[in-house]
Amino acid sequence: MNKLLDKVTFKHGAVLNNRIVMAPMVTWAGTDDGDVSQEQLDYYKARAEVGGMIITEATYVDEAGIAFKGEIGVSNDKYLSGLTKLANTIKSHGAKAILQLHHGGRQAAIYYDRGGIPVVPSKKDYPFIDYPVREITQEEILRVIKEFGDATIRAIKAGFDGVEIHGANHYLLQQFFSAYSNERTDWYGGSLVNRMNFMLDIINEVSKVTKEFGKKDFIIGLRISQQEIHGSNFGFGWKENSELIKRLNKTDLDYVHISAMGNAVDGWRATPSDKEENFTELYAKVIDPSIKLIACGNILTVKDANAAIQVADLAALAREALMEPEFAKKLLENKKDKIVSEISPERLKNLKWPSGLFDVIIKGEGWQGDIPKHGYVTDVPMPGDESVIQYQRN
């Protein structure tokens, strides 16, 4: 039986002190220029003992991919100073620091707000966005692939232990994999196999620069969504994802991270409509044992985390890491009964949430009337948040 405090060794030799991962979560707190803020450093410092590996919030490899207010940049060497501080902060108690690399594609709402037109795999009507988009050219595709490699070099220079390629949550890599949004007829679209090529070419580019510039044990991870099915819009399901994972088995990936964003009720236990097994169980059956599987979504207690690592290799905490910054530390100190799984007015001041995160969760400032504002996640329900909201009102 897997235990939360087991050490975990990745394919290329990196060793985690335990099976607990902090999932990437947007804080809306970087500077307007894309630099790491002091608020963010304080936030990550408070969570340096939350798990054996900490994945940063999304960082943009190209300004045309900026999706969030306050998103951090990794697109230029000018960001190295702040990224180095961030890596050192995360690693201060022995956790592995992973930089998440991101391009928003059609979701690059901040890029639009700043005067740009976001790119998409195929130009079509997307009724859920309120701004124009344009089809990305093959020349631009090749440039973005190289940008992921250049960003990886910067992560290495900044002292990160690895990178996570963001292929989930409807951003550019997922858009290329999706049959709904990718209707191209070239190398990067059309058939299921061709729709994998953009993601695979990015992984290969990251692997190439890692071998040239990184340490042997540098970690390469990929985050993908459980599925993409919204009403009649079918992007991919568990069958397509299983075929993708079979291709991923032949790459240099150290881990695959399954995102359950948008399924807050079931989280990692969510089940496709045509199977009794959940997504995590299905993907655990096809992934090569040399590649670790990370379960994420609705892991809010020690019991939840223990259940997740009986199916996957690692359990990623998202909201729980916001509420309990010392999750792994308390387990290690045999203080399981002291682990907290809800927020309260009394605890809030010690959680070091950046003001942007506080504004979205507590103040609801991601909304403008009934419409979500550009650059914000629309809803982040937290156990106990009603008590904090009421306290703030009083």
XYZ file of C-alpha atoms in Angstrom:
394
model
C 0.000 0.000 0.000
C 1.366 3.401 -0.954
C 1.875 5.795 1.947
C 1.858 9.578 1.805
C 5.329 9.912 3.337
C 6.973 7.450 0.930
C 9.894 8.808 -1.064
C 9.270 8.792 -4.823
C 11.968 8.468 -7.507
C 11.285 9.801 -10.992
C 12.517 8.242 -14.237
C 15.563 10.510 -14.505
C 16.596 10.167 -10.868
C 14.962 13.056 -8.996
C 13.696 11.998 -5.558
C 10.660 13.502 -3.794
C 10.479 13.380 -0.006
C 6.813 12.322 -0.089
C 3.845 11.680 -2.392
C 2.212 15.069 -1.798
C 2.259 17.703 -4.538
C 1.053 21.288 -4.489
C -0.989 21.783 -7.646
C -0.501 24.869 -9.832
C -2.941 27.622 -8.863
C -3.290 31.124 -10.243
C -2.779 33.882 -7.650
C -3.488 36.917 -9.916
C -0.570 38.571 -8.101
C 2.355 39.063 -10.482
C 3.281 42.579 -11.531
C 1.761 44.138 -14.642
C 5.119 43.543 -16.365
C 5.108 39.812 -15.546
C 7.563 39.861 -12.654
C 7.199 37.798 -9.481
C 5.832 39.970 -6.664
C 6.782 39.963 -2.992
C 3.239 38.796 -2.218
C 3.861 35.706 -4.310
C 7.216 35.003 -2.661
C 5.535 35.242 0.758
C 2.749 32.919 -0.433
C 5.149 30.242 -1.683
C 7.406 30.609 1.353
C 4.428 29.838 3.596
C 3.831 26.641 1.546
C 7.425 25.427 1.250
C 6.590 22.456 3.499
C 3.166 21.609 2.055
C 4.496 18.673 -0.006
C 7.456 17.036 -1.684
C 6.924 18.906 -4.956
C 5.460 22.355 -5.567
C 4.241 23.364 -9.033
C 4.026 27.094 -9.638
C 1.105 28.892 -11.138
C 1.109 29.241 -14.933
C 3.922 31.294 -16.481
C 3.624 32.565 -20.036
C 6.158 31.521 -22.675
C 4.841 34.173 -25.096
C 3.103 37.478 -24.419
C 0.462 36.410 -26.955
C -0.514 33.672 -24.484
C -1.194 35.773 -21.360
C -4.506 34.556 -19.963
C -4.559 35.845 -16.387
C -4.350 39.150 -14.620
C -0.960 39.144 -12.884
C 0.402 36.132 -14.812
C 4.155 35.608 -14.374
C 6.427 35.741 -17.410
C 9.148 33.319 -18.499
C 9.311 34.633 -22.072
C 12.390 36.805 -21.580
C 15.672 36.766 -19.663
C 14.526 39.890 -17.791
C 12.375 37.611 -15.626
C 15.296 35.487 -14.402
C 15.928 37.443 -11.207
C 12.371 37.034 -9.924
C 12.143 33.426 -11.077
C 15.391 32.623 -9.252
C 13.981 34.080 -6.040
C 10.830 32.009 -6.572
C 12.775 28.774 -7.113
C 14.933 29.368 -4.032
C 11.860 30.133 -1.920
C 10.081 26.938 -2.947
C 13.187 24.788 -2.379
C 13.993 26.260 1.036
C 12.743 23.174 2.930
C 13.621 20.448 0.424
C 10.601 20.439 -1.888
C 11.199 20.134 -5.626
C 10.328 23.352 -7.474
C 8.499 22.931 -10.796
C 7.798 25.861 -13.133
C 4.561 25.506 -15.097
C 4.896 26.639 -18.736
C 1.747 28.002 -20.356
C 0.217 29.506 -23.485
C -3.428 30.538 -23.303
C -4.316 30.329 -27.010
C -7.899 31.533 -27.383
C -8.071 32.040 -23.606
C -5.386 34.759 -23.748
C -7.850 37.400 -22.622
C -5.243 39.713 -21.088
C -3.322 39.713 -24.375
C -6.558 40.791 -26.064
C -7.141 43.503 -23.451
C -3.662 44.829 -24.256
C -4.425 45.133 -27.956
C -3.632 41.690 -29.389
C -5.744 39.084 -31.166
C -5.404 35.635 -29.530
C -4.461 32.645 -31.703
C -6.388 29.398 -32.174
C -5.661 26.146 -34.034
C -8.652 26.750 -36.340
C -10.645 29.925 -36.950
C -14.292 29.309 -36.078
C -17.013 30.734 -33.872
C -16.357 30.278 -30.153
C -19.564 31.484 -28.471
C -18.036 31.462 -24.972
C -15.501 34.233 -25.728
C -16.347 37.856 -26.470
C -13.328 38.905 -28.542
C -11.885 38.090 -31.974
C -9.356 35.292 -32.566
C -7.187 34.315 -35.526
C -5.822 31.016 -36.816
C -2.199 30.427 -35.898
C 0.184 29.943 -38.818
C 2.564 26.998 -39.112
C 5.491 29.395 -38.761
C 4.019 30.654 -35.501
C 3.455 27.085 -34.299
C 7.149 26.333 -34.760
C 8.029 29.525 -32.908
C 5.810 28.606 -29.949
C 7.408 25.153 -29.774
C 10.823 26.811 -29.565
C 9.507 29.225 -26.922
C 8.651 26.298 -24.656
C 12.242 25.146 -25.062
C 13.632 28.627 -24.370
C 11.420 28.885 -21.282
C 12.803 25.562 -20.062
C 16.353 26.908 -20.394
C 15.331 29.884 -18.243
C 13.776 27.553 -15.670
C 17.089 25.667 -15.527
C 19.065 28.913 -15.154
C 16.708 30.087 -12.394
C 17.331 26.902 -10.389
C 14.036 25.069 -10.832
C 14.101 21.286 -10.502
C 11.772 20.813 -13.432
C 8.995 22.154 -15.635
C 5.369 21.219 -16.163
C 4.009 21.697 -19.682
C 0.422 22.957 -19.366
C -1.678 20.874 -21.741
C -4.956 21.125 -19.820
C -7.874 23.387 -18.949
C -8.712 24.551 -22.507
C -5.441 26.398 -23.137
C -3.471 26.206 -26.395
C -2.089 22.670 -26.149
C -5.505 21.254 -25.293
C -7.040 23.280 -28.115
C -4.719 21.499 -30.556
C -5.650 18.081 -29.132
C -9.377 18.854 -29.219
C -11.455 17.678 -32.182
C -13.803 20.580 -31.434
C -11.244 23.363 -31.784
C -8.697 21.791 -34.159
C -9.949 21.350 -37.716
C -6.566 21.826 -39.386
C -5.504 19.663 -42.317
C -1.726 19.853 -41.862
C 0.750 17.995 -39.592
C -0.869 19.595 -36.544
C -4.524 18.718 -37.103
C -7.218 16.562 -38.591
C -6.732 12.992 -37.351
C -6.376 12.051 -33.684
C -2.708 11.225 -34.260
C -2.022 14.594 -35.908
C -3.830 16.471 -33.148
C -1.240 15.045 -30.725
C 1.706 16.392 -32.702
C 1.826 19.931 -31.280
C 1.949 18.617 -27.712
C 4.481 15.916 -28.613
C 6.727 18.357 -30.483
C 6.755 20.640 -27.439
C 7.656 17.720 -25.153
C 10.469 16.729 -27.513
C 11.788 20.308 -27.645
C 11.752 20.563 -23.851
C 13.499 17.184 -23.623
C 16.155 18.283 -26.137
C 17.109 21.477 -24.290
C 16.996 19.687 -20.934
C 19.595 17.192 -22.145
C 21.779 20.054 -23.375
C 21.426 22.534 -20.506
C 19.894 20.751 -17.510
C 20.984 18.264 -14.887
C 20.355 14.589 -15.552
C 17.553 14.470 -12.967
C 15.663 17.544 -14.269
C 11.936 16.757 -14.092
C 9.640 17.069 -17.117
C 5.899 16.839 -16.504
C 2.722 17.314 -18.515
C -0.724 18.331 -17.303
C -3.771 17.178 -19.264
C -7.516 17.356 -18.678
C -9.691 14.356 -17.820
C -11.795 14.946 -20.931
C -13.322 17.728 -23.026
C -17.041 17.215 -23.504
C -19.442 20.141 -23.177
C -22.924 19.337 -24.369
C -22.688 18.629 -28.103
C -19.126 19.974 -28.276
C -16.853 16.926 -28.192
C -13.139 17.560 -27.919
C -11.893 14.234 -26.547
C -12.878 11.580 -24.046
C -11.126 8.875 -22.074
C -10.506 6.772 -25.177
C -8.663 9.577 -26.975
C -6.731 10.450 -23.816
C -5.732 6.796 -23.421
C -4.317 6.807 -26.948
C -2.450 10.028 -26.149
C -0.946 8.484 -23.020
C 0.262 5.505 -25.060
C 2.179 8.006 -27.227
C 3.424 9.833 -24.115
C 4.841 6.534 -22.840
C 7.514 6.816 -25.549
C 8.647 10.299 -24.456
C 11.031 11.567 -21.765
C 8.212 12.615 -19.417
C 8.720 11.963 -15.711
C 5.040 12.425 -14.873
C 1.547 13.039 -16.239
C -0.742 15.204 -14.119
C -4.509 14.782 -14.610
C -6.414 18.021 -14.054
C -9.972 17.826 -12.764
C -10.724 21.518 -13.230
C -14.426 22.087 -13.741
C -15.457 18.970 -11.829
C -15.297 20.242 -8.272
C -17.758 17.677 -6.919
C -16.015 14.453 -7.969
C -12.486 15.717 -8.599
C -10.000 12.921 -9.288
C -12.786 10.362 -8.776
C -14.854 11.711 -11.690
C -16.134 8.971 -13.998
C -16.901 9.091 -17.727
C -20.497 8.494 -18.702
C -19.771 5.128 -20.363
C -17.465 3.503 -17.779
C -17.634 2.437 -14.151
C -13.930 3.114 -13.580
C -12.946 6.717 -12.913
C -10.601 8.698 -15.171
C -7.607 8.227 -12.874
C -8.108 4.453 -12.813
C -8.453 4.335 -16.591
C -5.285 6.319 -17.197
C -3.350 4.355 -14.552
C -4.040 1.226 -16.631
C -2.349 2.554 -19.791
C 0.509 4.730 -18.479
C 3.983 3.198 -18.460
C 5.155 2.468 -14.883
C 8.265 4.579 -15.509
C 6.041 7.677 -15.754
C 4.417 8.761 -12.501
C 0.704 9.603 -12.468
C -0.570 12.560 -10.422
C -4.197 12.657 -9.291
C -5.736 16.062 -8.616
C -9.136 17.442 -7.738
C -11.172 17.557 -4.539
C -8.353 16.195 -2.350
C -9.167 18.094 0.818
C -8.163 15.759 3.658
C -5.541 13.170 4.574
C -8.157 10.486 3.872
C -8.707 11.910 0.376
C -4.973 11.996 -0.320
C -4.474 8.427 0.911
C -7.260 7.215 -1.362
C -5.786 9.020 -4.371
C -2.327 7.450 -4.021
C -3.789 3.952 -4.046
C -4.712 4.656 -7.689
C -2.092 7.227 -8.737
C 1.511 7.675 -7.613
C 1.095 11.197 -6.259
C -1.725 13.322 -4.817
C -1.882 16.992 -5.807
C -3.458 19.411 -3.343
C -5.071 22.541 -4.739
C -7.601 24.233 -2.437
C -6.257 22.219 0.505
C -2.811 23.739 -0.065
C -4.439 27.162 0.159
C -6.072 26.244 3.475
C -3.268 24.136 5.022
C 0.228 25.319 4.038
C 1.901 22.768 6.345
C 0.112 19.615 5.185
C 3.200 17.405 4.751
C 5.061 18.979 7.662
C 2.254 18.120 10.064
C 2.108 14.563 8.738
C 5.855 14.215 9.219
C 5.593 15.548 12.772
C 2.770 13.090 13.529
C 0.247 15.921 13.862
C -2.365 14.582 11.458
C -5.136 15.732 13.788
C -3.873 19.320 13.445
C -4.317 19.415 9.660
C -7.003 21.944 8.734
C -9.372 21.581 5.779
C -11.338 24.800 5.894
C -10.660 28.488 6.179
C -11.820 30.830 8.916
C -11.403 34.506 9.776
C -8.897 33.535 12.490
C -6.683 31.504 10.154
C -6.852 33.728 7.120
C -4.166 36.181 8.213
C -1.600 33.370 8.497
C -2.287 31.850 5.068
C -0.373 34.569 3.177
C -2.860 34.734 0.327
C -1.888 37.431 -2.181
C -4.443 40.221 -2.469
C -5.483 39.049 -5.962
C -6.309 35.570 -4.663
C -8.199 37.029 -1.700
C -10.181 39.325 -3.988
C -11.357 36.455 -6.187
C -12.192 33.936 -3.447
C -13.591 36.246 -0.769
C -14.669 39.415 -2.558
C -15.802 37.752 -5.772
C -14.013 40.392 -7.827
C -13.627 38.022 -10.770
C -17.150 38.996 -11.748
C -18.709 42.078 -13.297
C -22.437 41.715 -12.842
C -23.316 38.299 -14.278
C -20.258 38.225 -16.560
C -16.809 36.978 -15.552
C -14.104 39.610 -16.035
C -11.243 38.848 -18.382
C -8.251 37.176 -16.794
C -10.005 35.588 -13.818
C -11.145 32.099 -12.894
C -14.873 32.434 -12.401
C -15.466 30.486 -9.195
C -13.256 29.112 -6.426
C -15.507 27.588 -3.723
C -13.656 27.000 -0.458
C -14.800 25.117 2.655
C -15.490 27.755 5.280
C -15.459 30.716 2.919
C -18.947 31.839 3.919
C -17.730 32.535 7.460
C -14.899 34.677 6.098
C -17.174 36.504 3.660
C -19.613 37.271 6.496
C -16.741 38.414 8.740
C -15.509 40.794 6.021
C -18.999 42.233 5.600
C -19.247 42.948 9.306
